[in-house]
mmCIF file of C-alpha atoms in Angstrom:
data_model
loop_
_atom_site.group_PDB
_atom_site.id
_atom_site.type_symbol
_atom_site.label_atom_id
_atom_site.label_comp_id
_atom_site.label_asym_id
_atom_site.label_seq_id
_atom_site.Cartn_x
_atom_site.Cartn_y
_atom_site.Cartn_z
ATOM 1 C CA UNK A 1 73.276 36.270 -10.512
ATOM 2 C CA UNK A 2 76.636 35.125 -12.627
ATOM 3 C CA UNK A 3 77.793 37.965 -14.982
ATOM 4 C CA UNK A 4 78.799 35.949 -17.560
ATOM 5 C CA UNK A 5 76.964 32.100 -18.738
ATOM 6 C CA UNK A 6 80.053 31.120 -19.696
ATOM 7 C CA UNK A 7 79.387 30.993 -23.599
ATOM 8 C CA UNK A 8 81.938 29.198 -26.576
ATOM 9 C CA UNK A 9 82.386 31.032 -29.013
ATOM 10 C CA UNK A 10 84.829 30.647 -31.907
ATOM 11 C CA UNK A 11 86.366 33.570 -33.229
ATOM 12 C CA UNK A 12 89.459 33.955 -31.469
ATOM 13 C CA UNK A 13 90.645 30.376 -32.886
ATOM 14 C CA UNK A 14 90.019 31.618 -36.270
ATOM 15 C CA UNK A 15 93.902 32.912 -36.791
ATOM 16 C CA UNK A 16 95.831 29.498 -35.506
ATOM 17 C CA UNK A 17 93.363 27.345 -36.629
ATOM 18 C CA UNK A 18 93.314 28.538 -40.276
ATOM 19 C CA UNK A 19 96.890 28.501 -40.581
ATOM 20 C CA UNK A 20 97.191 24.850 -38.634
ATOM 21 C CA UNK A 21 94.299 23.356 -41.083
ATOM 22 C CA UNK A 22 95.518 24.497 -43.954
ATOM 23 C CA UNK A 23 99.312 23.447 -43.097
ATOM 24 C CA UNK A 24 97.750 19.839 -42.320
ATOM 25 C CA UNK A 25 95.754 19.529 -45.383
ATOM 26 C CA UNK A 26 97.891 20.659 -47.655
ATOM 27 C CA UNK A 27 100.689 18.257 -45.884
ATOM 28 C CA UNK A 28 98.468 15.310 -46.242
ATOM 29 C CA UNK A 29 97.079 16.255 -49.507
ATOM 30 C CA UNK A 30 100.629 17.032 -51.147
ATOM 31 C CA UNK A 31 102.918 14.596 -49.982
ATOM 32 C CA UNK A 32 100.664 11.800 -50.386
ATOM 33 C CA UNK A 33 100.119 12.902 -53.879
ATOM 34 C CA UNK A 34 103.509 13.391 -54.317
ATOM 35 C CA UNK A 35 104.609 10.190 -52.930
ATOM 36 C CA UNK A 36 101.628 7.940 -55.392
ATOM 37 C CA UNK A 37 103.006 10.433 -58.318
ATOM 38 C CA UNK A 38 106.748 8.840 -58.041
ATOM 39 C CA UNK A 39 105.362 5.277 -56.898
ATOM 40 C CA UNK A 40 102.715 5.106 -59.751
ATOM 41 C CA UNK A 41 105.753 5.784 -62.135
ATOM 42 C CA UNK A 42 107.445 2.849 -60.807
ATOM 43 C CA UNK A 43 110.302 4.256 -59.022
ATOM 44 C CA UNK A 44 111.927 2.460 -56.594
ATOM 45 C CA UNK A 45 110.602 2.519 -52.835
ATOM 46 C CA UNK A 46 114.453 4.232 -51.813
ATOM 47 C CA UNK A 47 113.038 6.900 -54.586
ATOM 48 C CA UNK A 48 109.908 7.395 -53.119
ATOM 49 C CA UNK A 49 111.060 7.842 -49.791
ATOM 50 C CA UNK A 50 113.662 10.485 -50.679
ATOM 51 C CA UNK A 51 110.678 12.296 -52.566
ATOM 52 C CA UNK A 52 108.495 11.891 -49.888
ATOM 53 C CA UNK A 53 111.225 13.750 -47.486
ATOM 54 C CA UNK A 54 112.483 16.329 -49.874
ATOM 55 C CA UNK A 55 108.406 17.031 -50.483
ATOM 56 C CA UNK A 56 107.974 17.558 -46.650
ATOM 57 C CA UNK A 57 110.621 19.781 -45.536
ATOM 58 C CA UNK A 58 110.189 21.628 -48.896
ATOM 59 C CA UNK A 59 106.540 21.850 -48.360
ATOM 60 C CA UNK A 60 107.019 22.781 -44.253
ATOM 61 C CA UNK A 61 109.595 25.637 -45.223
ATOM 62 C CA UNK A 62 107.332 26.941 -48.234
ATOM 63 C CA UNK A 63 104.541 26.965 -45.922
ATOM 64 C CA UNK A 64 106.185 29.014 -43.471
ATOM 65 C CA UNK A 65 107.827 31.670 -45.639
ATOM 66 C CA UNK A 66 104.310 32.202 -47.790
ATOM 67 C CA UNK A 67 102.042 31.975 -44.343
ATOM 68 C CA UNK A 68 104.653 34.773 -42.634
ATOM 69 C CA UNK A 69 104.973 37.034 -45.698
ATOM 70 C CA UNK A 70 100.832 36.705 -46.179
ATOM 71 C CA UNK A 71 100.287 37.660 -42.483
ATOM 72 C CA UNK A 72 103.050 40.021 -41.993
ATOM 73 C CA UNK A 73 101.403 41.990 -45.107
ATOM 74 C CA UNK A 74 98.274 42.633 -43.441
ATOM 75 C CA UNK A 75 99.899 43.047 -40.142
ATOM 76 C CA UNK A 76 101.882 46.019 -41.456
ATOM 77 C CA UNK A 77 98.143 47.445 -42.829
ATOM 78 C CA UNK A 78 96.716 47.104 -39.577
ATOM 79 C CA UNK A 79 99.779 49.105 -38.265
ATOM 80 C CA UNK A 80 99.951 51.864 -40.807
ATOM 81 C CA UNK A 81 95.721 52.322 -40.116
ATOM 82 C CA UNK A 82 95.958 52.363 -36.315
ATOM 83 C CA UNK A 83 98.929 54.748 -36.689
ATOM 84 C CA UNK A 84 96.972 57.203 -38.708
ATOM 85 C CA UNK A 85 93.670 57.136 -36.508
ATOM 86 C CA UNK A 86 96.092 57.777 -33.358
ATOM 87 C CA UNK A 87 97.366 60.952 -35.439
ATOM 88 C CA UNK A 88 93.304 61.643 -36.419
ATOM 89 C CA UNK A 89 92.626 61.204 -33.024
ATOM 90 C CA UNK A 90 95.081 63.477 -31.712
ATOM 91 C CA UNK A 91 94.468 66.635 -34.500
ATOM 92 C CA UNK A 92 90.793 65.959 -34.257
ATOM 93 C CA UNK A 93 89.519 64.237 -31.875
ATOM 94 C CA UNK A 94 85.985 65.712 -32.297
ATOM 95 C CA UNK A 95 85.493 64.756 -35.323
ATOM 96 C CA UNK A 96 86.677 61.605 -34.150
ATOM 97 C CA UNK A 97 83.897 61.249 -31.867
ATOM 98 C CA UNK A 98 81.065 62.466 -34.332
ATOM 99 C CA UNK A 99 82.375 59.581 -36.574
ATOM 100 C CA UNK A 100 82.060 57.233 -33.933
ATOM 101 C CA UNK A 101 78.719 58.396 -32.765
ATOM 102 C CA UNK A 102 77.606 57.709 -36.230
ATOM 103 C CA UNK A 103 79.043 54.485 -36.313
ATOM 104 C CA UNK A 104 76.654 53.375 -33.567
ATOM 105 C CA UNK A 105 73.786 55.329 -34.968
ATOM 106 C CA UNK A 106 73.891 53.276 -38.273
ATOM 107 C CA UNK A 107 73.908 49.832 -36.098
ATOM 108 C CA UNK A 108 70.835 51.041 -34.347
ATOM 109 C CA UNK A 109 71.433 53.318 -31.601
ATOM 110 C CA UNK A 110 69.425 56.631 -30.732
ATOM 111 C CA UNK A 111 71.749 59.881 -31.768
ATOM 112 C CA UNK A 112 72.155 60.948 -27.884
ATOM 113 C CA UNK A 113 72.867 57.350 -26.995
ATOM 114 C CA UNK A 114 75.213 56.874 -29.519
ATOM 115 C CA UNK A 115 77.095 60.196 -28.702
ATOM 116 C CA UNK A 116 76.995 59.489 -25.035
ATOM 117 C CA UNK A 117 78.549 55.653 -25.884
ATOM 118 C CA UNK A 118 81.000 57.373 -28.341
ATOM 119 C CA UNK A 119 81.914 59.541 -25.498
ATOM 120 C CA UNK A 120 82.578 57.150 -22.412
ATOM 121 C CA UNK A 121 84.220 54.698 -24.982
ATOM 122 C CA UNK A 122 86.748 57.041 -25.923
ATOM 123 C CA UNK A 123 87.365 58.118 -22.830
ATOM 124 C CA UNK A 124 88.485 55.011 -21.692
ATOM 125 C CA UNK A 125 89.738 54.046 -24.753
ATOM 126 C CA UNK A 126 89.768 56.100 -27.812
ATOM 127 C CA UNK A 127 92.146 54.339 -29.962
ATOM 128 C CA UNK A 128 90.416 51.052 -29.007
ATOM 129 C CA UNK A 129 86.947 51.736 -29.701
ATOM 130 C CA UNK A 130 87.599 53.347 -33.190
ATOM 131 C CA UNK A 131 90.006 50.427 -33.804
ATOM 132 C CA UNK A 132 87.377 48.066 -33.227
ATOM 133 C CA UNK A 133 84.160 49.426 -34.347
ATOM 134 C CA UNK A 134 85.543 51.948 -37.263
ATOM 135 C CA UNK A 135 88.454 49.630 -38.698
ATOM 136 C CA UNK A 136 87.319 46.401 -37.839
ATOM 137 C CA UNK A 137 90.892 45.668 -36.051
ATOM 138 C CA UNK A 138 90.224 43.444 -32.427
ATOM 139 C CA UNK A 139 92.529 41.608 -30.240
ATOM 140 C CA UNK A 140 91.547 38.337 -31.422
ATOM 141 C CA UNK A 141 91.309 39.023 -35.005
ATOM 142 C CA UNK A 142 95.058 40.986 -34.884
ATOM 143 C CA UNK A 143 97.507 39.322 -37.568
ATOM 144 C CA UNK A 144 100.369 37.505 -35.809
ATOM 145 C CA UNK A 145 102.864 36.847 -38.510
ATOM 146 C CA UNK A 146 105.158 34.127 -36.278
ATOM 147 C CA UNK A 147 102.350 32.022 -35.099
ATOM 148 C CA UNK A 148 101.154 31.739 -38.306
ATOM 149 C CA UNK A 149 104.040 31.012 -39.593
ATOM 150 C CA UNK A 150 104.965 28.209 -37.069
ATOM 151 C CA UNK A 151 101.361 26.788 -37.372
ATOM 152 C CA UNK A 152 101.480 26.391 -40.893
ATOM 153 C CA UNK A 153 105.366 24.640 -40.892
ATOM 154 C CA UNK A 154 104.471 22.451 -38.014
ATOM 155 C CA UNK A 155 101.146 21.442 -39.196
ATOM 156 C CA UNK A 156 102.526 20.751 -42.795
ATOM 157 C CA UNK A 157 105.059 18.523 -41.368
ATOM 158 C CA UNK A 158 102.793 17.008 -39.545
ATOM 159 C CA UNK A 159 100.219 16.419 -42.126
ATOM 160 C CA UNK A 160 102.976 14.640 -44.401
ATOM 161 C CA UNK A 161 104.629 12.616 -42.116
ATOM 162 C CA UNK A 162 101.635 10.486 -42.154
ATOM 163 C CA UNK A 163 101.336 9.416 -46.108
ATOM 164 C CA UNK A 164 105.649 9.161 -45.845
ATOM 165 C CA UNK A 165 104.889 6.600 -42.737
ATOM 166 C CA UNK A 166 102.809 4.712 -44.957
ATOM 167 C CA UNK A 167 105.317 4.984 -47.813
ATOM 168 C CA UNK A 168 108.131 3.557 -45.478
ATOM 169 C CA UNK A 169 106.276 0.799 -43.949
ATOM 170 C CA UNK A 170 104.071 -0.475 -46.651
ATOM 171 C CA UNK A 171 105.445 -3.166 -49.186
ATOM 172 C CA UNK A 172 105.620 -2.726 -52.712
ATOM 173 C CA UNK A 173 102.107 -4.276 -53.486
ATOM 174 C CA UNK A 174 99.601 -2.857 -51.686
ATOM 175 C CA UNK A 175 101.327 0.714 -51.012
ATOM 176 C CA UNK A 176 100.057 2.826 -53.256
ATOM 177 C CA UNK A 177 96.422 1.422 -52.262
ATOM 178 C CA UNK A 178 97.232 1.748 -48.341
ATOM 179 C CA UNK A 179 98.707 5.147 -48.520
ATOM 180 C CA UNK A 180 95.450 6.873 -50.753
ATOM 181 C CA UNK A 181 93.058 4.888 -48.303
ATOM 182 C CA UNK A 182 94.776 6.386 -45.268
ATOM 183 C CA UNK A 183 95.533 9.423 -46.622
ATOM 184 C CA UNK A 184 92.168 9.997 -46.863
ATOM 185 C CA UNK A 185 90.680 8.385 -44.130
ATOM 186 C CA UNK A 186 92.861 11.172 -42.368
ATOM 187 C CA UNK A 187 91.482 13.981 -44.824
ATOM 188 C CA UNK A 188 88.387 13.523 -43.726
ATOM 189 C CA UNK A 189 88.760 13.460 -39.567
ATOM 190 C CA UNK A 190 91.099 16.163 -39.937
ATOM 191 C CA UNK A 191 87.969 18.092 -42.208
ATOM 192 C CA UNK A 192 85.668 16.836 -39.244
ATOM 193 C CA UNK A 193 87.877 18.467 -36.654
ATOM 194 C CA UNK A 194 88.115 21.509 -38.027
ATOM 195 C CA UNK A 195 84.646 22.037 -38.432
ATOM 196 C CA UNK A 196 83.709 20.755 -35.174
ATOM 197 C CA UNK A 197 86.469 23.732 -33.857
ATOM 198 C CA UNK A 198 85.092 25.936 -36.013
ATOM 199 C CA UNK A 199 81.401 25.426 -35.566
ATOM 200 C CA UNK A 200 80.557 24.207 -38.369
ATOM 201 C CA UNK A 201 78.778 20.999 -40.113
ATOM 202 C CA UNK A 202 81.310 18.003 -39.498
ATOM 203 C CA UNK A 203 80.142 16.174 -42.475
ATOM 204 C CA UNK A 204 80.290 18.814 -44.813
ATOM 205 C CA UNK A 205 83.555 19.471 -43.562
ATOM 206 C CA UNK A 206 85.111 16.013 -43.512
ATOM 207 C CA UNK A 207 83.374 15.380 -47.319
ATOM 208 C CA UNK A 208 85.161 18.568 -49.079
ATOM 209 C CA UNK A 209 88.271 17.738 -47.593
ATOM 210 C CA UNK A 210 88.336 14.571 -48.423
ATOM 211 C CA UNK A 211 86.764 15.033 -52.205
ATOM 212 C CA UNK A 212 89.430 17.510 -53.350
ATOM 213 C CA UNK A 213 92.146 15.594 -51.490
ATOM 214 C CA UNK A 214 91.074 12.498 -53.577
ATOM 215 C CA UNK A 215 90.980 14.223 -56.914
ATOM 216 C CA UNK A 216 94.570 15.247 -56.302
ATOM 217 C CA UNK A 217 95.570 11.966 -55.981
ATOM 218 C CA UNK A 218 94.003 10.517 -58.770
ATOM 219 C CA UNK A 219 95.265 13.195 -61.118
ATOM 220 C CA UNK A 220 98.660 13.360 -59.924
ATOM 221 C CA UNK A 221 98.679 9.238 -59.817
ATOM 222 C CA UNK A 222 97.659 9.250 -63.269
ATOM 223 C CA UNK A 223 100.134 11.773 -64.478
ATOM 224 C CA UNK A 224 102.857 9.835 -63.073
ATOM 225 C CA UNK A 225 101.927 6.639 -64.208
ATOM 226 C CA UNK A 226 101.717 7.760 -68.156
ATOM 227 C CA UNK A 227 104.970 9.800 -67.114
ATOM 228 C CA UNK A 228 106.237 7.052 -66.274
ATOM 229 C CA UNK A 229 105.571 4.840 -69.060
ATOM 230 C CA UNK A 230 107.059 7.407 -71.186
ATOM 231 C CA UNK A 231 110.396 7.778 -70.022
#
């Protein structure tokens, strides 16, 4: 009989994949935005390009630098926690194991079971167990500060080089219209994607993506079109 049915789950993509769909979105969501705030003002398309590109490697970099300090943050918590239950481990490591055992009581185990499983856990991996089952801390959920960091950049970049396409190819006429319609056609696949990796409902993914991404348009549209009339 197989020891393991070979079952998907989805937790260990929720690091990278947060990071990546956020990057994306906001990519998509910001440049495009960006690049109908300068159009709608009736700048010229050489404007709107150079927006467009100062908006994406701005927007990459800033991406980076915020997703790196975030995750580096928490990474230096988990650090300073699994530090001090090595040291609480080492001074008092019965103790340790009585807090362990009632760890596993309170989720449903018997008192001797749950010293017993305290016991062989520890002994094959002490700082482990209590890392996992006391401070929540597991390989898959372990902050990774670079990855992050190089999701969110690439991601971003890649999220806004779609609306600046767009900007570049379109004419003058129907670019504003082409660039909203496949900005958010792309909103909402990317939403569908990365609910479908997630395990969650595609649809109500791809909608609130594509909702919010819409309203940012409009607003920032509108803004530079009175803006623009203005000045």
């Amino acid at each position: 009989m197989p020891m393991s049915q070979g079952e998907r789950h989805y937790v260990h993509r929720t690091g990278w994949l947060r990071a990546a769909v956020l990057g994306a979105n906001d990519g998509i969501v910001s440049t495009a935005s960006l690049v109908l705030g300068v159009a709608a003002s009736h700048a010229t398309r050489d404007n709107v390009l150079i927006a467009g590109v100062a908006g994406l490697v701005a927007g990459a970099m800033s991406m980076a630098a915020g997703e790196y300090v975030s995750v580096s943050s928490q990474e230096a918590t988990e650090r300073a926690d699994l530090a001090r239950e090595q040291r609480e481990l080492a001074r008092a490591p019965e103790a340790e194991h009585r807090e362990l055992s009632a760890i596993y009581e309170r989720r449903g185990l018997e008192p001797k079971l749950a010293a017993q499983v305290a016991k062989q856990l520890m002994a094959h991996d002490a700082l482990g167990a209590h890392a996992r089952d006391e401070l929540g801390i597991t390989p898959a959920l372990r902050a990774r500060p670079i990855q992050a960091a190089f999701a969110s950049a690439a991601s971003f970049a890649a999220g806004a080089a779609l609306p600046l396409a767009v900007a570049a190819a379109a004419g003058a006429e129907h670019g504003i219209a082409l660039i909203a319609g496949l900005s958010l056609v792309s909103l909402a696949v990317l939403g569908g994607v990365a609910a479908r990796a997630g395990g969650a409902s595609i649809a109500t993914g791809a909608l609130r993506v594509t909702f919010w991404g819409a309203l940012a348009m409009a607003i920032t549209a509108a803004v530079g079109h009175f803006v623009g009339a203005a000045v």
